[in-house]
Amino acid sequence: MSAVGDVFMPEVGAGKLHVLAVDDSHVDRKVIERLLKISSCKVTVVESGSRALQYLGLDGEKSSIGFDSVKVNLIMTDYSMPGMTGYELLKKIKESSVFREVPVVVMSSENILTRIDSCLEEGAEEFLLKPVKLSDVKRVTDFIMKGEGKKSVKKSHKRSRSDDCTPPSISTAFSSVSHPCDVSLPASPSTFHSKKSRLSI
């Protein structure tokens, strides 16, 4: 991986997810970068929301990196950052016609429900509580990899499962028969929040 300024450029490789990781903490950037590399992802790390917008070419100026046609499969951003929060970055991405379908995962060390709900309602794929674990990263990347093979416009699992299926908590409340769309819950659901998990509460 080579560096351009403070932005690290991903190595070229086929069949790998390209993840843009955004965090103002140097330590947290290194941790998430390592977890993503263990999960066989290409990683680009930046230290702020404004740098992420610059990388994506959404800052109103021509990208100084020269990666106008860069493909990003997933964006993982910290919530609490100076200048631009992860929530504000999420809104900018979802307002973009080019990147609105790219899944965004928000991370935070603070478990504040109103903050979590706001991010999920704005279109975040998931809200992960720090410290982010390898199991969290693998779950997210495995889901994205499955979606990459489909030709149809990719919708996040929180939308497709909640739209197409009755949430498991409702189906089990009214029937003893297992619902065909039931999904096994992760071992530690308290470490992440998704739109689907919020709907079943």
Coordinates of C-alpha atoms in Angstrom, one line a residue:
M1 CA 0.0 0.0 0.0
S2 CA 1.4 3.4 -1.0
A3 CA 0.8 6.8 0.6
V4 CA -0.2 10.0 -1.2
G5 CA 0.0 12.8 1.4
D6 CA -2.0 11.6 4.4
V7 CA -4.1 9.3 2.2
F8 CA -3.1 5.7 1.8
M9 CA -3.8 4.3 -1.7
P10 CA -5.0 0.7 -2.0
E11 CA -2.9 -1.9 -3.8
V12 CA -4.5 -3.1 -7.0
G13 CA -6.0 -6.5 -6.8
A14 CA -8.9 -8.4 -8.2
G15 CA -11.7 -9.9 -6.1
K16 CA -11.1 -7.8 -3.0
L17 CA -13.4 -5.4 -1.3
H18 CA -12.1 -1.8 -1.3
V19 CA -12.9 -0.2 2.1
L20 CA -12.5 3.5 2.9
A21 CA -11.8 3.8 6.6
V22 CA -12.2 7.2 8.3
D23 CA -11.0 8.0 11.8
D24 CA -9.2 10.9 13.4
S25 CA -7.5 8.6 15.9
H26 CA -4.2 7.2 14.6
V27 CA -4.5 4.1 16.8
D28 CA -8.1 3.4 15.8
R29 CA -7.1 3.8 12.1
K30 CA -4.4 1.2 12.5
V31 CA -6.7 -1.2 14.3
I32 CA -9.5 -1.1 11.7
E33 CA -6.9 -1.2 8.9
R34 CA -5.4 -4.4 10.4
L35 CA -8.8 -6.0 10.9
L36 CA -9.8 -5.3 7.3
K37 CA -6.6 -6.6 5.9
I38 CA -7.0 -9.8 7.9
S39 CA -10.4 -10.0 6.3
S40 CA -8.7 -9.8 2.9
C41 CA -9.8 -6.3 2.1
K42 CA -8.0 -3.5 0.3
V43 CA -7.9 -0.5 2.6
T44 CA -7.7 3.2 2.1
V45 CA -7.4 5.2 5.4
V46 CA -8.0 8.9 5.9
E47 CA -8.0 11.0 9.1
S48 CA -11.1 13.1 8.6
G49 CA -14.5 13.5 7.0
S50 CA -13.3 16.3 4.7
R51 CA -10.4 14.1 3.5
A52 CA -12.9 11.3 2.8
L53 CA -15.0 13.6 0.7
Q54 CA -11.9 14.8 -1.1
Y55 CA -10.9 11.2 -1.8
L56 CA -14.3 10.5 -3.2
G57 CA -14.4 13.7 -5.2
L58 CA -17.4 15.0 -3.2
D59 CA -15.7 18.2 -1.9
G60 CA -16.7 20.3 -4.9
E61 CA -13.3 20.2 -6.3
K62 CA -11.5 17.8 -8.6
S63 CA -10.0 15.0 -6.6
S64 CA -6.3 15.8 -6.0
I65 CA -5.6 12.1 -5.8
G66 CA -6.5 11.4 -9.4
F67 CA -8.7 8.5 -8.6
D68 CA -11.8 9.8 -10.3
S69 CA -13.2 6.4 -11.1
V70 CA -12.2 4.7 -7.9
K71 CA -14.5 2.0 -6.7
V72 CA -15.3 1.9 -3.0
N73 CA -17.4 -1.1 -1.8
L74 CA -17.7 0.0 1.9
I75 CA -17.1 3.1 4.0
M76 CA -16.4 2.7 7.7
T77 CA -16.3 6.0 9.7
D78 CA -15.9 7.0 13.2
Y79 CA -18.8 9.1 14.6
S80 CA -16.9 11.7 16.8
M81 CA -14.4 13.6 14.7
P82 CA -13.4 17.2 14.7
G83 CA -14.6 19.4 11.9
M84 CA -17.1 16.9 10.4
T85 CA -18.8 14.1 12.3
G86 CA -19.4 10.6 10.9
Y87 CA -23.1 11.5 10.8
E88 CA -22.4 14.5 8.6
L89 CA -20.2 12.5 6.4
L90 CA -22.9 9.8 6.1
K91 CA -25.4 12.4 5.0
K92 CA -23.0 13.8 2.3
I93 CA -22.4 10.3 1.0
K94 CA -26.1 9.4 0.9
E95 CA -26.8 12.7 -1.0
S96 CA -24.4 11.7 -3.7
S97 CA -25.8 10.1 -6.8
V98 CA -22.5 8.2 -7.3
F99 CA -22.0 6.8 -3.8
R100 CA -25.4 6.7 -2.2
E101 CA -25.6 2.9 -2.7
V102 CA -22.3 2.3 -1.0
P103 CA -22.9 0.8 2.5
V104 CA -21.7 3.0 5.3
V105 CA -20.8 1.7 8.8
V106 CA -20.6 4.2 11.6
M107 CA -18.3 3.4 14.6
S108 CA -18.3 4.9 18.1
S109 CA -17.1 4.2 21.6
E110 CA -20.3 5.8 23.0
N111 CA -23.6 3.8 23.1
I112 CA -26.0 6.7 22.6
L113 CA -29.4 5.4 21.3
T114 CA -30.5 8.7 19.7
R115 CA -27.2 8.9 17.9
I116 CA -27.5 5.3 16.7
D117 CA -31.1 5.8 15.5
S118 CA -30.2 9.0 13.7
C119 CA -27.4 7.2 11.7
L120 CA -29.5 4.2 10.9
E121 CA -32.4 6.4 9.8
E122 CA -30.0 8.4 7.5
G123 CA -29.0 5.1 5.8
A124 CA -26.1 3.7 7.7
E125 CA -25.7 -0.1 7.2
E126 CA -24.7 -0.7 10.8
F127 CA -23.5 1.2 13.9
L128 CA -20.6 -0.6 15.6
L129 CA -19.5 0.0 19.1
K130 CA -15.8 0.3 19.7
P131 CA -13.5 -1.5 20.2
V132 CA -14.5 -3.0 16.8
K133 CA -13.8 -6.8 16.8
L134 CA -12.7 -9.0 13.9
S135 CA -16.1 -10.8 14.1
D136 CA -17.8 -7.4 13.4
V137 CA -15.7 -6.7 10.4
K138 CA -16.1 -10.2 9.0
R139 CA -19.8 -10.1 9.4
V140 CA -20.0 -6.8 7.5
T141 CA -17.6 -7.7 4.7
D142 CA -19.1 -11.2 4.2
F143 CA -22.5 -9.6 3.6
I144 CA -21.0 -7.0 1.2
M145 CA -19.2 -9.8 -0.7
K146 CA -22.4 -11.7 -1.2
G147 CA -24.2 -8.6 -2.5
E148 CA -21.3 -7.8 -4.9
G149 CA -22.2 -10.9 -7.0
K150 CA -25.7 -9.7 -7.7
K151 CA -26.5 -7.6 -10.8
S152 CA -29.5 -5.9 -9.2
V153 CA -29.1 -2.6 -7.4
K154 CA -27.6 -3.5 -4.0
K155 CA -29.8 -2.7 -1.1
S156 CA -28.5 -3.0 2.5
H157 CA -29.6 -6.0 4.4
K158 CA -31.5 -3.9 6.9
R159 CA -33.8 -2.7 4.1
S160 CA -34.2 -5.9 2.2
R161 CA -34.8 -8.1 5.2
S162 CA -37.2 -5.8 6.9
D163 CA -39.1 -5.0 3.7
D164 CA -39.3 -8.6 2.4
C165 CA -39.8 -10.5 5.7
T166 CA -41.7 -10.1 8.9
P167 CA -39.1 -9.3 11.6
P168 CA -38.3 -12.5 13.5
S169 CA -39.5 -11.1 16.8
I170 CA -43.0 -10.5 15.4
S171 CA -43.2 -13.9 13.6
T172 CA -42.1 -15.8 16.7
A173 CA -44.6 -13.9 18.8
F174 CA -47.6 -15.1 16.8
S175 CA -46.4 -18.5 15.5
S176 CA -44.5 -21.4 16.8
V177 CA -43.4 -22.2 13.3
S178 CA -39.9 -21.0 12.3
H179 CA -40.1 -18.1 9.9
P180 CA -38.3 -18.8 6.6
C181 CA -36.5 -15.4 6.8
D182 CA -35.3 -15.8 10.3
V183 CA -31.7 -15.0 10.7
S184 CA -29.4 -16.2 13.5
L185 CA -28.5 -13.4 15.8
P186 CA -24.8 -12.8 16.5
A187 CA -23.2 -14.0 19.7
S188 CA -22.8 -10.5 21.1
P189 CA -25.7 -8.3 19.7
S190 CA -24.8 -5.5 22.1
T191 CA -21.7 -4.6 20.1
F192 CA -23.6 -3.5 17.0
H193 CA -26.8 -2.0 15.9
S194 CA -28.5 -2.4 12.5
K195 CA -31.7 -1.1 11.1
K196 CA -33.1 -4.7 11.3
S197 CA -32.2 -5.0 15.0
R198 CA -33.8 -1.6 15.8
L199 CA -37.0 -2.6 14.0
S200 CA -37.4 -5.7 16.1
I201 CA -37.1 -3.9 19.4

